[in-house]
Amino acid sequence: MTKSFSAEIIAVGTELLLGQIANTNAKWLSEKLALLGIHVYTHVVVGDNLERVEQAFRQAERRSDIVLVTGGLGPTDDDLTREAFQRISHLEMEEYSPAMKKIESYFERSKTKMTPNNRKQARVFKGSHVLNNQAGMAPGMIVHYNEKIWIFLPGVPREMKRLATDGVFPYLQQQTGKKDKIQSLVLKFIGIGESALEDAIQDLIQAQSNPTIAPLAQNDGVVIRLTVKADSDERANTLLKAAKEKILERVGIYYYGENDDTLEQQVIQLLKEKQLTIAAAESLTGGMFASKLISVSGASNVVQGGIVSYHANVKQKVLGVSKETIEKEGTVSKACASEMAAKVREKLDADIGISFTGVAGPNEEEGNPVGTVYIALHTISGKKQVFHYEFMGDRSTIRHRATLKGLEILFQYLKTV
Amino acid sequence: MTKSFSAEIIAVGTELLLGQIANTNAKWLSEKLALLGIHVYTHVVVGDNLERVEQAFRQAERRSDIVLVTGGLGPTDDDLTREAFQRISHLEMEEYSPAMKKIESYFERSKTKMTPNNRKQARVFKGSHVLNNQAGMAPGMIVHYNEKIWIFLPGVPREMKRLATDGVFPYLQQQTGKKDKIQSLVLKFIGIGESALEDAIQDLIQAQSNPTIAPLAQNDGVVIRLTVKADSDERANTLLKAAKEKILERVGIYYYGENDDTLEQQVIQLLKEKQLTIAAAESLTGGMFASKLISVSGASNVVQGGIVSYHANVKQKVLGVSKETIEKEGTVSKACASEMAAKVREKLDADIGISFTGVAGPNEEEGNPVGTVYIALHTISGKKQVFHYEFMGDRSTIRHRATLKGLEILFQYLKTV
């Protein structure tokens, strides 16, 4: 049986009405529900006020089959989602013992005193389908009431996303019994701009409606989103695969992964495949590059570590850059970058050394304007390269761009060895 | 005459319900309206569907004094805001000639053909206060109808913000007759949880209505937002200052700054004041701690740098942790953390050495469960401390918590020297 469901997302929290945060939860949930073929017709945000939350719930009950509520499940007096739904449903509540144990153990381990309020977080509606919250305290709940499906999720985005992905979406897919599968595939590119990418595949975008092809610029490169509709997973996959192949024929050289793949994951993967180790010497990035690599689980097999040679003394005394280079060429120079990469590779006994030196701002240094960055690559096999960039932006942007560029250089290098 | 107005923000646009964009317009407007003393009680998002937009408008009319509508004023058939409001108000429309001239001149200059739809954008309600759109085509409107104020703004954030700033806020300030200034002040705390903080100042929160006192958990600690209403800036500041003092008497030990202050800024500031330098040895955090410090401009005066000793070999050969410690105690141990801090301080010639070692996951290491973290502090003056934590969460959360805890330890230490 296939039925068309209408859904509504209610966010509870005065911080949203004060404009302290945007309702990104509703955006994220809507995007995912659309892929399940569930139509979201309304978003509502309401403050931490019992009467108004109740009123929002009553309106939702009249017009929607599925009501997703985010927020208001925490420990404080302002968290009123449970109380408001109880006013409508008169469902009894009970303590969910896995959540209670977790709360107790947290307070025991952190040696802080548990206040009575904290017990509240473990309370769930009797007979509800409880969603165990691995990333936080308050469990989520799915409640069938009056032929409607009510879904309660924490407001913290990380917790909400985890519970929705693991518990809510599989559950809804089963309930809605949709036969037409909507699938999407995101292709990720680095080293090419949005308009150049769009130019390269313009005819494909226009000729193609299933899957649709939509390029989109993001912070860490450009992505192409393919969205396909088909009567089976198999058929959807075949269509997506064919479109992907056509696109990669044109711009495959810039492609690094799909969906949730990150460039740092791909770099770590390539290092593992090629059995190469790496070490980084960082000045303006200050550890950001090493930290990105180490964010990938399994990095320990290929990342030796690094030296954050922020002060010139550390470049010289700890890393071993020559006094001559620093005095004659300066710390922001091709020569210094090159020596940094060579030395960190030697000292940390790695196959590849990479280095970053430059001017993050706000002030120029040694006569170099803000945004000047040198990145060098030295390998045990004798390859030596230094790249020079002039990045735009503030201190944070320049440091992030340098880090991303380092990943791109490494990725392109590793593909060729 | 001063009256308390309730406001509601309705965003019209299917793209919001598909999750293509977040409703950042509502966030921005809410924040500004709060400062005008206008309470926003509801946000609604509705798609490009005449019946549903009309329904949303009817609900808004019943509950709100001021209704701000963003989006749905464009040239396409999907832009239905005018039509929906006409169904309710039966107000006549007319062409607003400055807008029409602008549209005509645009099409003339760009040498593209104007479709009849484009004329639609220039249509406004008779008798409305028209807001000339300098950044786009469709003008905004302020309409008094049935003792309510309706405000129609384009959905493009740049256009919306311009019209709101130039036209809407001055108008509303006049209408609401508010002489009162609304000011807010955010106090930031680290090392105390939301519920403990709330417990400590519960009586103040309840006794106090001007300023209001609202605690809020955030990723990097807890904040308290004070919002005050007063007839002068001076009076507002006096009230905020008094409330701040009362709060800090109770929980000042956890206080680190206000508004946009960050913990890393405060740490750098204290290092500068005390004329102390720092170096970091990082294992599981992998450079994240050094990078946080170096994100602050001016860090170069006090941050020497660090060693990312991710691999055990680097801990031993580059950093100089003894072989005995690593073999007997393991790299995830109190002893190893302590040596790491001592060695990095010595090697990088700093006044303070801080170190991080632990298990970020996903797998346990050397028999230590995921989340085990040791942070050590060594100073040139002979202070030695090692802290042991068991953090919850995934790899990324554990690494971020360790970094934040390091900043907290350093901040608390620096306050005492």
Tab-separated table of C-alpha atoms in Angstrom, chain B residues 32-377:
chain	number	residue	atom	x	y	z
B	32	LYS	CA	16.752	42.734	15.056
B	33	LEU	CA	13.138	42.805	16.239
B	34	ALA	CA	14.176	41.622	19.701
B	35	LEU	CA	16.392	44.679	19.977
B	36	LEU	CA	13.401	46.867	19.076
B	37	GLY	CA	11.499	45.263	21.942
B	38	ILE	CA	9.151	43.433	19.603
B	39	HIS	CA	8.501	39.861	20.682
B	40	VAL	CA	8.507	37.266	17.927
B	41	TYR	CA	6.331	34.360	19.023
B	42	THR	CA	6.213	32.240	15.892
B	43	HIS	CA	8.101	31.432	12.708
B	44	VAL	CA	6.221	29.659	9.945
B	45	VAL	CA	7.464	28.342	6.628
B	46	VAL	CA	4.915	27.539	3.965
B	47	GLY	CA	5.323	26.455	0.349
B	48	ASP	CA	4.303	28.155	-2.894
B	49	ASN	CA	0.676	27.042	-2.703
B	50	LEU	CA	-2.150	29.572	-2.663
B	51	GLU	CA	-4.439	27.730	-0.209
B	52	ARG	CA	-1.675	27.014	2.250
B	53	VAL	CA	-0.249	30.533	2.136
B	54	GLU	CA	-3.763	31.899	2.704
B	55	GLN	CA	-4.271	29.541	5.633
B	56	ALA	CA	-0.964	30.585	7.195
B	57	PHE	CA	-1.963	34.251	6.827
B	58	ARG	CA	-5.350	33.636	8.475
B	59	GLN	CA	-3.715	31.941	11.449
B	60	ALA	CA	-1.212	34.765	11.758
B	61	GLU	CA	-3.961	37.355	11.702
B	62	ARG	CA	-5.655	35.710	14.668
B	63	ARG	CA	-2.614	35.582	16.916
B	64	SER	CA	-0.159	38.337	15.970
B	65	ASP	CA	-0.119	42.147	15.883
B	66	ILE	CA	2.659	42.357	13.324
B	67	VAL	CA	3.058	39.838	10.510
B	68	LEU	CA	6.300	39.889	8.522
B	69	VAL	CA	6.144	37.926	5.295
B	70	THR	CA	9.329	37.120	3.351
B	71	GLY	CA	9.308	35.739	-0.188
B	72	GLY	CA	6.689	35.101	-2.835
B	73	LEU	CA	6.898	38.584	-4.392
B	74	GLY	CA	8.823	37.569	-7.538
B	75	PRO	CA	7.710	37.327	-11.151
B	76	THR	CA	6.886	33.629	-11.517
B	77	ASP	CA	3.554	31.837	-11.198
B	78	ASP	CA	4.865	30.330	-7.987
B	79	ASP	CA	5.084	33.727	-6.341
B	80	LEU	CA	1.766	33.931	-4.548
B	81	THR	CA	2.131	36.191	-1.548
B	82	ARG	CA	0.161	39.093	-3.088
B	83	GLU	CA	-2.652	36.811	-4.250
B	84	ALA	CA	-2.978	35.122	-0.871
B	85	PHE	CA	-3.171	38.405	1.016
B	86	GLN	CA	-5.711	39.719	-1.459
B	87	ARG	CA	-7.970	36.764	-0.679
B	88	ILE	CA	-7.993	37.856	2.942
B	89	SER	CA	-8.005	41.622	2.658
B	90	HIS	CA	-9.750	42.182	-0.710
B	91	LEU	CA	-7.473	45.202	-1.068
B	92	GLU	CA	-7.043	46.484	-4.599
B	93	MET	CA	-3.647	46.524	-6.247
B	94	GLU	CA	-1.961	49.086	-8.427
B	95	GLU	CA	1.256	49.429	-10.343
B	96	TYR	CA	4.041	51.188	-8.460
B	97	SER	CA	5.639	53.218	-11.187
B	98	PRO	CA	9.208	53.592	-9.823
B	99	ALA	CA	9.425	49.799	-9.681
B	100	MET	CA	7.878	49.401	-13.127
B	101	LYS	CA	10.332	51.864	-14.635
B	102	LYS	CA	13.208	49.994	-13.081
B	103	ILE	CA	11.981	46.678	-14.468
B	104	GLU	CA	11.511	48.142	-17.948
B	105	SER	CA	14.928	49.736	-17.934
B	106	TYR	CA	16.511	46.468	-16.773
B	107	PHE	CA	15.056	44.560	-19.707
B	108	GLU	CA	15.985	47.332	-22.087
B	109	ARG	CA	19.590	47.342	-20.908
B	110	SER	CA	19.996	43.587	-20.821
B	111	LYS	CA	18.313	43.338	-24.249
B	112	THR	CA	16.137	40.441	-23.143
B	113	LYS	CA	12.395	40.302	-23.704
B	114	MET	CA	10.188	41.232	-20.791
B	115	THR	CA	7.492	38.646	-20.158
B	116	PRO	CA	4.084	39.828	-18.859
B	117	ASN	CA	4.899	38.123	-15.551
B	118	ASN	CA	7.564	40.669	-14.888
B	119	ARG	CA	4.986	43.438	-14.558
B	120	LYS	CA	3.595	41.552	-11.574
B	121	GLN	CA	6.585	42.445	-9.450
B	122	ALA	CA	5.708	46.125	-9.582
B	123	ARG	CA	2.226	45.645	-8.157
B	124	VAL	CA	1.499	46.934	-4.658
B	125	PHE	CA	-1.593	47.201	-2.445
B	126	LYS	CA	-3.426	50.505	-2.736
B	127	GLY	CA	-2.777	52.697	0.256
B	128	SER	CA	0.209	50.708	1.403
B	129	HIS	CA	3.482	52.242	2.489
B	130	VAL	CA	5.787	51.142	-0.334
B	131	LEU	CA	9.429	50.291	0.357
B	132	ASN	CA	11.539	51.021	-2.696
B	133	ASN	CA	13.863	48.079	-3.395
B	134	GLN	CA	17.275	49.406	-4.361
B	135	ALA	CA	18.909	45.993	-4.447
B	136	GLY	CA	16.286	44.211	-6.565
B	137	MET	CA	13.035	44.428	-8.520
B	138	ALA	CA	10.084	43.795	-6.228
B	139	PRO	CA	9.278	46.589	-3.769
B	140	GLY	CA	8.385	45.816	-0.171
B	141	MET	CA	5.118	46.944	1.409
B	142	ILE	CA	3.746	47.868	4.801
B	143	VAL	CA	-0.033	47.473	5.005
B	144	HIS	CA	-2.351	48.360	7.888
B	145	TYR	CA	-5.302	46.024	7.737
B	146	ASN	CA	-7.798	45.141	10.460
B	147	GLU	CA	-5.681	46.796	13.135
B	148	LYS	CA	-2.736	44.587	12.267
B	149	ILE	CA	0.499	45.576	10.567
B	150	TRP	CA	1.440	43.421	7.577
B	151	ILE	CA	4.947	43.728	6.191
B	152	PHE	CA	5.864	42.150	2.864
B	153	LEU	CA	9.528	41.720	1.974
B	154	PRO	CA	11.403	39.931	-0.823
B	155	GLY	CA	12.934	36.556	0.019
B	156	VAL	CA	16.436	37.304	-1.269
B	157	PRO	CA	18.376	37.953	1.957
B	158	ARG	CA	20.351	40.909	0.605
B	159	GLU	CA	17.179	42.707	-0.588
B	160	MET	CA	15.220	41.782	2.521
B	161	LYS	CA	17.907	43.090	4.879
B	162	ARG	CA	18.233	46.363	3.019
B	163	LEU	CA	14.496	47.059	3.010
B	164	ALA	CA	14.114	45.994	6.629
B	165	THR	CA	16.981	48.185	7.795
B	166	ASP	CA	16.057	51.265	5.779
B	167	GLY	CA	12.287	51.034	5.894
B	168	VAL	CA	10.798	48.539	8.290
B	169	PHE	CA	12.708	48.989	11.542
B	170	PRO	CA	12.438	52.802	11.640
B	171	TYR	CA	8.720	52.479	10.838
B	172	LEU	CA	8.114	49.898	13.561
B	173	GLN	CA	10.046	51.898	16.117
B	174	GLN	CA	7.734	54.817	15.410
B	175	GLN	CA	4.594	52.670	15.487
B	176	THR	CA	5.406	50.856	18.670
B	177	GLY	CA	6.229	54.191	20.264
B	178	LYS	CA	9.071	52.525	22.094
B	179	LYS	CA	11.360	54.970	23.727
B	180	ASP	CA	13.009	52.158	25.574
B	181	LYS	CA	16.354	50.861	24.478
B	182	ILE	CA	16.775	47.152	24.471
B	183	GLN	CA	20.293	45.921	25.031
B	184	SER	CA	21.696	42.506	25.552
B	185	LEU	CA	24.881	41.161	27.066
B	186	VAL	CA	26.136	37.607	26.814
B	187	LEU	CA	28.271	36.245	29.686
B	188	LYS	CA	30.382	33.191	28.897
B	189	PHE	CA	31.352	30.357	31.205
B	190	ILE	CA	33.519	27.266	30.998
B	191	GLY	CA	33.843	24.296	33.351
B	192	ILE	CA	30.241	24.312	34.565
B	193	GLY	CA	27.214	22.586	33.046
B	194	GLU	CA	23.957	24.274	32.079
B	195	SER	CA	21.898	22.771	34.868
B	196	ALA	CA	24.507	23.440	37.583
B	197	LEU	CA	24.764	27.038	36.403
B	198	GLU	CA	21.000	27.383	36.401
B	199	ASP	CA	20.810	25.899	39.901
B	200	ALA	CA	23.372	28.366	41.186
B	201	ILE	CA	21.428	31.414	39.977
B	202	GLN	CA	17.868	30.024	40.023
B	203	ASP	CA	16.640	32.661	42.477
B	204	LEU	CA	18.181	35.491	40.453
B	205	ILE	CA	16.522	34.217	37.273
B	206	GLN	CA	13.163	34.126	38.976
B	207	ALA	CA	13.431	37.396	40.896
B	208	GLN	CA	14.718	39.333	37.947
B	209	SER	CA	12.789	40.590	34.969
B	210	ASN	CA	14.860	43.570	33.847
B	211	PRO	CA	17.309	42.410	32.671
B	212	THR	CA	15.981	38.940	32.030
B	213	ILE	CA	18.550	36.218	32.683
B	214	ALA	CA	18.623	33.232	30.327
B	215	PRO	CA	21.240	30.440	30.452
B	216	LEU	CA	21.965	28.500	27.266
B	217	ALA	CA	24.287	25.557	26.605
B	218	GLN	CA	26.602	25.952	23.652
B	219	ASN	CA	29.269	23.831	22.031
B	220	ASP	CA	32.075	25.558	23.868
B	221	GLY	CA	30.547	26.061	27.300
B	222	VAL	CA	27.479	27.770	28.710
B	223	VAL	CA	26.348	31.339	28.208
B	224	ILE	CA	23.943	33.582	30.083
B	225	ARG	CA	22.101	36.145	28.011
B	226	LEU	CA	20.993	39.294	29.827
B	227	THR	CA	18.399	41.413	28.054
B	228	VAL	CA	17.529	44.785	29.464
B	229	LYS	CA	14.975	47.465	28.662
B	230	ALA	CA	15.702	51.039	29.672
B	231	ASP	CA	15.003	54.592	28.610
B	232	SER	CA	18.669	55.397	28.012
B	233	ASP	CA	21.872	53.601	27.091
B	234	GLU	CA	23.334	54.726	30.373
B	235	ARG	CA	20.511	53.253	32.417
B	236	ALA	CA	20.655	50.033	30.366
B	237	ASN	CA	24.370	49.697	31.033
B	238	THR	CA	23.918	50.304	34.751
B	239	LEU	CA	21.262	47.594	34.995
B	240	LEU	CA	23.344	45.123	32.973
B	241	LYS	CA	26.406	45.827	35.070
B	242	ALA	CA	24.524	45.280	38.330
B	243	ALA	CA	23.066	41.977	37.130
B	244	LYS	CA	26.438	40.829	35.851
B	245	GLU	CA	28.015	41.543	39.239
B	246	LYS	CA	25.354	39.563	41.081
B	247	ILE	CA	25.826	36.598	38.774
B	248	LEU	CA	29.601	36.679	38.953
B	249	GLU	CA	29.477	36.702	42.766
B	250	ARG	CA	28.021	33.201	42.458
B	251	VAL	CA	29.726	31.700	39.428
B	252	GLY	CA	32.510	34.138	38.578
B	253	ILE	CA	35.097	31.399	38.900
B	254	TYR	CA	33.767	29.877	35.661
B	255	TYR	CA	33.431	33.190	33.791
B	256	TYR	CA	35.798	33.902	30.935
B	257	GLY	CA	34.365	36.680	28.809
B	258	GLU	CA	31.400	38.369	27.182
B	259	ASN	CA	29.693	38.639	23.789
B	260	ASP	CA	32.122	37.600	21.031
B	261	ASP	CA	35.053	36.787	23.325
B	262	THR	CA	36.508	33.321	22.823
B	263	LEU	CA	38.388	31.231	25.354
B	264	GLU	CA	41.456	31.094	23.095
B	265	GLN	CA	41.473	34.903	22.876
B	266	GLN	CA	41.362	35.169	26.646
B	267	VAL	CA	44.193	32.667	27.004
B	268	ILE	CA	46.366	34.595	24.533
B	269	GLN	CA	45.483	37.821	26.327
B	270	LEU	CA	46.507	36.393	29.708
B	271	LEU	CA	49.753	34.994	28.284
B	272	LYS	CA	50.566	38.464	26.959
B	273	GLU	CA	49.696	40.156	30.241
B	274	LYS	CA	51.801	37.737	32.253
B	275	GLN	CA	54.531	37.724	29.598
B	276	LEU	CA	54.606	33.955	29.351
B	277	THR	CA	55.202	31.766	26.293
B	278	ILE	CA	53.700	28.362	25.564
B	279	ALA	CA	54.380	25.199	23.556
B	280	ALA	CA	52.139	22.171	23.062
B	281	ALA	CA	52.797	18.462	22.567
B	282	GLU	CA	49.791	16.838	20.977
B	283	SER	CA	48.904	13.250	20.294
B	284	LEU	CA	45.146	12.653	19.906
B	285	THR	CA	44.382	16.337	19.308
B	286	GLY	CA	46.965	16.263	16.516
B	287	GLY	CA	47.616	19.999	16.260
B	288	MET	CA	44.090	21.184	16.997
B	289	PHE	CA	45.125	22.866	20.247
B	290	ALA	CA	48.063	24.770	18.727
B	291	SER	CA	45.864	25.735	15.787
B	292	LYS	CA	43.208	27.177	18.125
B	293	LEU	CA	45.777	29.367	19.858
B	294	ILE	CA	47.295	30.442	16.544
B	295	SER	CA	43.834	31.353	15.215
B	296	VAL	CA	44.049	34.431	17.468
B	297	SER	CA	45.844	37.303	15.826
B	298	GLY	CA	48.808	38.366	17.911
B	299	ALA	CA	49.457	34.784	19.023
B	300	SER	CA	52.952	34.995	17.563
B	301	ASN	CA	54.193	36.934	20.594
B	302	VAL	CA	53.426	34.147	23.043
B	303	VAL	CA	52.968	30.873	21.134
B	304	GLN	CA	56.270	29.174	20.305
B	305	GLY	CA	54.653	26.274	18.467
B	306	GLY	CA	54.395	22.580	19.162
B	307	ILE	CA	55.150	19.010	18.311
B	308	VAL	CA	52.426	16.758	16.973
B	309	SER	CA	53.748	13.496	18.355
B	310	TYR	CA	51.089	11.258	16.929
B	311	HIS	CA	53.205	8.177	16.346
B	312	ALA	CA	54.988	6.630	19.376
B	313	ASN	CA	58.323	6.997	17.554
B	314	VAL	CA	57.853	10.753	17.354
B	315	LYS	CA	57.076	10.908	21.067
B	316	GLN	CA	60.357	9.146	21.735
B	317	LYS	CA	62.748	10.385	19.045
B	318	VAL	CA	61.582	13.914	18.338
B	319	LEU	CA	59.953	14.900	21.610
B	320	GLY	CA	62.257	12.858	23.830
B	321	VAL	CA	59.873	10.869	26.005
B	322	SER	CA	61.871	8.024	27.571
B	323	LYS	CA	61.686	4.537	26.133
B	324	GLU	CA	61.020	3.192	29.640
B	325	THR	CA	57.917	5.336	30.092
B	326	ILE	CA	56.493	4.285	26.743
B	327	GLU	CA	57.223	0.600	27.330
B	328	LYS	CA	56.193	0.415	30.988
B	329	GLU	CA	53.375	2.934	31.218
B	330	GLY	CA	52.218	3.157	27.616
B	331	THR	CA	51.687	6.259	25.501
B	332	VAL	CA	48.229	6.805	26.991
B	333	SER	CA	49.291	7.360	30.577
B	334	LYS	CA	49.819	9.956	33.238
B	335	ALA	CA	53.569	9.467	33.036
B	336	CYS	CA	53.716	9.894	29.265
B	337	ALA	CA	51.548	13.032	29.363
B	338	SER	CA	53.759	14.493	32.041
B	339	GLU	CA	56.979	13.830	30.118
B	340	MET	CA	55.454	15.180	26.918
B	341	ALA	CA	54.624	18.484	28.611
B	342	ALA	CA	58.047	18.723	30.221
B	343	LYS	CA	59.906	17.925	27.007
B	344	VAL	CA	57.953	20.214	24.707
B	345	ARG	CA	58.479	23.079	27.139
B	346	GLU	CA	62.221	22.465	27.207
B	347	LYS	CA	62.718	21.802	23.508
B	348	LEU	CA	60.719	24.803	22.350
B	349	ASP	CA	62.134	26.999	25.083
B	350	ALA	CA	58.746	28.065	26.446
B	351	ASP	CA	57.539	29.065	29.902
B	352	ILE	CA	54.607	26.667	29.790
B	353	GLY	CA	54.340	23.215	28.238
B	354	ILE	CA	50.988	21.529	27.756
B	355	SER	CA	50.392	18.035	26.431
B	356	PHE	CA	47.522	15.872	25.198
B	357	THR	CA	47.502	12.106	24.903
B	358	GLY	CA	44.556	9.737	24.817
B	359	VAL	CA	42.232	7.557	22.801
B	360	ALA	CA	40.022	9.350	20.264
B	361	GLY	CA	38.629	6.094	18.917
B	362	PRO	CA	36.993	4.351	17.206
B	363	ASN	CA	39.050	1.546	18.828
B	364	GLU	CA	40.536	1.260	22.306
B	365	GLU	CA	44.301	1.480	22.603
B	366	GLU	CA	46.741	-0.264	24.921
B	367	GLY	CA	43.755	-1.405	27.001
B	368	ASN	CA	42.445	2.151	27.461
B	369	PRO	CA	38.816	2.719	26.503
B	370	VAL	CA	37.810	5.294	23.869
B	371	GLY	CA	37.558	8.712	25.520
B	372	THR	CA	40.475	8.308	27.947
B	373	VAL	CA	42.472	11.536	27.853
B	374	TYR	CA	45.437	12.852	29.838
B	375	ILE	CA	46.354	16.526	29.767
B	376	ALA	CA	49.526	17.700	31.507
B	377	LEU	CA	50.842	21.142	32.365
